[in-house]
Short mmCIF file of C-alpha atoms in Angstrom, two decimals:
data_model
loop_
_atom_site.label_atom_id
_atom_site.label_comp_id
_atom_site.label_asym_id
_atom_site.label_seq_id
_atom_site.Cartn_x
_atom_site.Cartn_y
_atom_site.Cartn_z
CA UNK A 24 -0.42 0.18 0.16
CA UNK A 25 1.19 3.58 -0.87
CA UNK A 26 0.04 7.01 0.81
CA UNK A 27 0.22 10.14 -0.82
CA UNK A 28 0.39 13.15 0.47
CA UNK A 29 0.44 16.55 -0.55
CA UNK A 30 0.31 20.49 1.00
CA UNK A 31 -2.07 21.21 2.91
CA UNK A 32 -5.27 22.53 1.36
CA UNK A 33 -6.43 26.26 0.30
CA UNK A 34 -8.66 26.49 2.37
CA UNK A 35 -6.60 26.19 5.59
CA UNK A 36 -3.78 27.18 4.11
CA UNK A 37 -1.49 29.27 6.73
CA UNK A 38 -0.02 33.07 4.58
CA UNK A 39 3.72 31.00 4.37
CA UNK A 40 3.64 27.62 2.70
CA UNK A 41 4.09 25.04 5.30
CA UNK A 42 7.03 22.33 4.07
CA UNK A 43 7.01 19.31 3.40
CA UNK A 44 9.26 16.31 4.16
CA UNK A 45 9.88 13.54 2.22
CA UNK A 46 11.08 10.07 2.95
CA UNK A 47 14.70 9.00 1.77
CA UNK A 48 14.00 8.51 -1.68
CA UNK A 49 10.64 9.51 -2.61
CA UNK A 50 9.42 12.33 -4.50
CA UNK A 51 6.25 13.94 -5.21
CA UNK A 52 5.10 13.35 -1.12
CA UNK A 53 5.02 8.89 -1.64
CA UNK A 54 6.18 7.21 0.41
CA UNK A 55 7.07 3.87 0.18
CA UNK A 56 5.37 1.08 2.15
CA UNK A 57 7.24 -0.16 5.21
CA UNK A 58 9.00 -3.62 5.57
CA UNK A 59 6.05 -6.47 6.71
CA UNK A 60 7.05 -5.78 9.94
CA UNK A 61 4.81 -2.73 10.13
CA UNK A 62 8.03 -0.55 10.79
CA UNK A 63 9.11 2.40 8.60
CA UNK A 64 13.13 1.71 7.80
CA UNK A 65 13.60 6.36 7.11
CA UNK A 66 13.54 6.42 11.25
CA UNK A 67 15.63 6.15 14.06
CA UNK A 68 15.89 2.43 16.30
CA UNK A 69 17.06 2.84 19.10
CA UNK A 70 18.35 0.64 22.24
CA UNK A 71 16.49 0.75 26.10
CA UNK A 72 20.49 1.13 27.12
CA UNK A 73 20.08 4.33 25.32
CA UNK A 74 16.79 5.29 26.12
CA UNK A 75 17.32 4.49 29.90
CA UNK A 76 20.47 7.19 29.30
CA UNK A 77 18.59 9.56 27.51
CA UNK A 78 15.92 9.46 30.71
CA UNK A 79 18.24 8.90 33.41
CA UNK A 80 16.72 6.25 34.04
CA UNK A 81 12.55 7.45 33.11
CA UNK A 82 13.15 9.32 36.67
CA UNK A 83 10.14 10.40 37.89
CA UNK A 84 11.14 13.86 37.69
CA UNK A 85 11.18 13.21 34.68
CA UNK A 86 7.97 12.40 34.18
CA UNK A 87 5.56 14.18 31.99
CA UNK A 88 2.29 12.10 31.79
CA UNK A 89 0.85 9.12 32.19
CA UNK A 90 -2.69 7.41 31.63
CA UNK A 91 -3.79 4.78 29.94
CA UNK A 92 -1.29 4.04 27.23
CA UNK A 93 1.45 4.41 29.64
CA UNK A 94 3.85 6.72 31.05
CA UNK A 95 6.22 9.83 28.43
CA UNK A 96 9.38 10.93 30.46
CA UNK A 97 10.81 13.65 28.57
CA UNK A 98 14.52 12.89 27.65
CA UNK A 99 17.92 13.82 26.29
CA UNK A 100 19.62 12.41 23.17
CA UNK A 101 23.56 11.74 23.36
CA UNK A 102 23.77 14.62 20.48
CA UNK A 103 21.85 17.23 22.72
CA UNK A 104 18.07 17.07 20.93
CA UNK A 105 15.45 17.47 23.47
CA UNK A 106 12.72 14.34 23.29
CA UNK A 107 9.98 12.80 24.44
CA UNK A 108 9.72 9.10 25.39
CA UNK A 109 6.21 6.85 25.12
CA UNK A 110 6.59 3.69 26.90
CA UNK A 111 3.34 2.21 25.92
CA UNK A 112 1.80 -0.24 28.40
CA UNK A 113 1.84 -3.97 26.52
CA UNK A 114 -0.60 -6.42 27.79
CA UNK A 115 -2.54 -8.60 25.91
CA UNK A 116 -3.26 -8.18 21.98
CA UNK A 117 -4.16 -4.09 21.63
CA UNK A 118 -0.95 -2.24 23.35
CA UNK A 119 1.43 -3.78 20.17
CA UNK A 120 -1.18 -3.13 17.72
CA UNK A 121 -1.57 0.76 18.76
CA UNK A 122 2.03 0.76 18.76
CA UNK A 123 2.64 -0.73 15.81
CA UNK A 124 -0.79 1.50 14.28
CA UNK A 125 1.14 4.46 15.59
CA UNK A 126 4.41 3.75 14.03
CA UNK A 127 3.02 2.74 11.16
CA UNK A 128 1.41 6.18 10.50
CA UNK A 129 3.19 8.87 11.99
CA UNK A 130 6.64 7.75 10.95
CA UNK A 131 4.83 7.97 6.97
CA UNK A 132 3.45 11.55 7.29
CA UNK A 133 5.39 15.13 8.29
CA UNK A 134 2.86 18.25 9.04
CA UNK A 135 4.44 20.71 10.62
CA UNK A 136 1.61 20.91 12.73
CA UNK A 137 1.59 17.00 13.49
CA UNK A 138 3.86 15.40 16.38
CA UNK A 139 6.80 14.45 14.88
CA UNK A 140 8.20 10.78 14.60
CA UNK A 141 11.74 10.15 16.00
CA UNK A 142 11.78 6.72 16.39
CA UNK A 143 10.67 3.65 18.10
CA UNK A 144 12.34 0.37 20.54
CA UNK A 145 11.62 -2.86 20.71
CA UNK A 146 13.12 -4.88 23.26
CA UNK A 147 11.17 -7.81 24.23
CA UNK A 148 8.18 -6.63 26.01
CA UNK A 149 9.12 -3.22 26.45
CA UNK A 150 7.15 -0.44 23.30
CA UNK A 151 8.87 2.79 22.80
CA UNK A 152 8.33 5.08 20.86
CA UNK A 153 10.14 9.21 20.63
CA UNK A 154 9.49 12.16 19.67
CA UNK A 155 10.30 15.71 19.77
CA UNK A 156 9.50 17.23 22.46
CA UNK A 157 7.09 19.63 22.26
CA UNK A 158 7.66 22.27 25.47
CA UNK A 159 4.75 23.95 26.21
CA UNK A 160 2.43 20.74 27.68
CA UNK A 161 -1.34 20.47 25.92
CA UNK A 162 -4.07 22.29 24.55
CA UNK A 163 -5.80 20.61 27.82
CA UNK A 164 -3.76 21.95 30.56
CA UNK A 165 -3.84 25.21 29.11
CA UNK A 166 -7.42 25.56 28.95
CA UNK A 167 -8.07 23.18 32.37
CA UNK A 168 -4.99 23.59 34.92
CA UNK A 169 -4.88 24.82 38.40
CA UNK A 170 -3.56 29.12 38.37
CA UNK A 171 -3.93 28.41 34.53
CA UNK A 172 -4.23 32.38 33.03
CA UNK A 173 -7.61 32.29 30.63
CA UNK A 174 -6.74 31.93 27.24
CA UNK A 175 -7.72 34.99 24.91
CA UNK A 176 -9.45 34.67 21.54
CA UNK A 177 -7.01 35.54 19.43
CA UNK A 178 -4.63 32.83 20.86
CA UNK A 179 -7.20 29.63 20.78
CA UNK A 180 -8.61 31.00 17.63
CA UNK A 181 -4.07 30.54 16.48
CA UNK A 182 -4.32 26.70 17.96
CA UNK A 183 -7.77 25.70 16.55
CA UNK A 184 -7.35 26.95 13.00
CA UNK A 185 -3.08 24.88 13.76
CA UNK A 186 -4.80 21.83 15.12
CA UNK A 187 -7.58 21.86 12.10
CA UNK A 188 -5.19 21.97 9.30
CA UNK A 189 -3.03 19.02 11.10
CA UNK A 190 -7.00 17.38 11.18
CA UNK A 191 -6.84 18.21 7.90
CA UNK A 192 -4.04 17.74 5.71
CA UNK A 193 -4.85 13.37 7.24
CA UNK A 194 -8.42 14.09 6.17
CA UNK A 195 -7.59 15.29 2.60
CA UNK A 196 -3.81 15.12 1.74
CA UNK A 197 -3.11 11.48 2.60
CA UNK A 198 -3.29 8.79 0.46
CA UNK A 199 -5.47 6.51 2.16
CA UNK A 200 -7.33 9.06 4.18
CA UNK A 201 -5.77 9.58 7.64
CA UNK A 202 -8.85 9.57 11.00
CA UNK A 203 -7.08 10.37 13.83
CA UNK A 204 -9.94 8.14 15.88
CA UNK A 205 -8.81 10.07 19.65
CA UNK A 206 -9.13 13.82 18.66
CA UNK A 207 -9.39 15.61 21.76
CA UNK A 208 -7.75 19.09 24.13
CA UNK A 209 -5.41 15.76 25.40
CA UNK A 210 -4.41 15.07 22.35
CA UNK A 211 -3.36 18.93 20.91
CA UNK A 212 0.24 19.65 22.01
CA UNK A 213 1.58 23.41 22.17
CA UNK A 214 4.87 24.69 21.60
CA UNK A 215 6.25 27.92 22.74
CA UNK A 216 4.41 30.31 20.11
CA UNK A 217 1.02 27.62 20.74
CA UNK A 218 1.93 26.14 17.85
CA UNK A 219 -1.13 23.87 17.37
CA UNK A 220 0.03 19.56 17.08
CA UNK A 221 -1.52 16.16 16.63
CA UNK A 222 -0.69 14.28 19.27
CA UNK A 223 -1.54 10.24 19.87
CA UNK A 224 -1.57 8.19 16.47
CA UNK A 225 -2.32 4.53 17.87
CA UNK A 226 -5.74 4.42 17.58
CA UNK A 227 -5.89 5.67 14.20
CA UNK A 228 -7.09 3.52 11.08
CA UNK A 229 -7.00 4.21 7.59
CA UNK A 230 -9.35 4.26 5.42
CA UNK A 231 -9.51 3.26 1.25
CA UNK A 232 -10.50 5.77 -1.32
CA UNK A 233 -12.89 2.62 -2.38
CA UNK A 234 -14.96 3.22 1.42
CA UNK A 235 -17.34 5.49 2.86
CA UNK A 236 -16.11 4.23 6.01
CA UNK A 237 -14.29 1.90 7.93
CA UNK A 238 -15.80 -0.41 10.46
CA UNK A 239 -14.60 -1.43 13.24
CA UNK A 240 -15.04 -1.54 17.35
CA UNK A 241 -15.47 1.22 18.80
CA UNK A 242 -12.45 2.57 20.16
CA UNK A 243 -11.89 6.72 21.72
CA UNK A 244 -12.98 8.60 24.32
CA UNK A 245 -16.41 8.85 25.09
CA UNK A 246 -17.46 12.85 25.48
CA UNK A 247 -15.66 13.53 22.04
CA UNK A 248 -16.95 10.26 20.19
CA UNK A 249 -18.97 10.85 17.76
CA UNK A 250 -22.67 9.90 18.01
CA UNK A 251 -22.21 7.76 15.36
CA UNK A 252 -19.53 6.61 15.12
CA UNK A 253 -20.39 5.19 18.53
CA UNK A 254 -23.66 3.49 18.07
CA UNK A 255 -22.66 1.92 14.50
CA UNK A 256 -18.74 1.31 14.43
CA UNK A 257 -18.66 3.20 11.12
CA UNK A 258 -16.23 5.10 11.29
CA UNK A 259 -15.25 8.26 9.02
CA UNK A 260 -13.45 11.60 8.34
CA UNK A 261 -16.42 13.47 9.58
CA UNK A 262 -16.28 11.03 13.85
CA UNK A 263 -12.82 13.51 13.51
CA UNK A 264 -14.27 16.69 12.42
CA UNK A 265 -17.07 15.62 15.61
CA UNK A 266 -14.47 15.14 18.14
CA UNK A 267 -12.60 18.48 16.77
CA UNK A 268 -16.18 20.09 17.46
CA UNK A 269 -16.10 19.42 20.51
CA UNK A 270 -12.75 20.59 21.32
CA UNK A 271 -13.68 23.94 20.01
CA UNK A 272 -16.24 23.67 22.99
#
C-alpha cells in the first residue's frame, strides 16, 4: 500500500507555505510501504539502554504524563536533542496493535501541525516511541490546569486553526486517508509559540479511497466520540470533525 500526502488544502493554508518533508528515496510526497513488520526503516531505531540513559532511568522528575496507554518521559539524546519518550503498556494484543499502528502511520507523514516521530524501540516486552519534545504541554492543560491564565481569543483561534490544518492534512491530503479516532484537547500539544501539534496516533485508521467508511471496533474517548460511530462502529472523517467540534466548545 502506498501513502501519498500533498500540501495543505487551500482553505486552511497559512500565509507562508508549509514545508513538506519526504522520506529518503521518495519524490513528490510519495512514501514507500514499510517493511512487513510495520515499521518504516527511514526512522531511527533506539536500544532500550539508550532510552534509559536519555531519560535518566525513566526517573520520576522526567515524567511528563501518564495514562491508560503508559507513561511519557522527557529525555535528552546523546546529540543534545530533546525528546519525549512514550513507554507503552503492552498487556495483550491491543497494546502491541496500537504501537504498530502509531509507528506505521506517523512515520509516513510529516506536517508542522502533527507531532514528529524521531524513532522507536522494540526490546523484549518493551515498546517505546520517541517524539520531538513539544515544550508547552497540552491544550487541555492550558484550558483546565489549576492556576492557568485564561487563554485569550486570538490565542484560542491560533491553536484551533493549527489543529484544524493538521486534521485536514490527514483527511484530504493523504492517500489513503487517515482517520485519527481520538481527537481531544489532551492530544493537541503546544510549542513555545502556541503552534498546535496533533499527537497520539495509536487508534488511527487508514481509509481506502474506495470505502465510504471503515467498520471497526469502537474505541476513543467518550464525550468526544461521534454518536453515529459510537452506536454503529462505522468510522469516517466526520467522526474526527465531530470530536474537533467538541474541542472547540
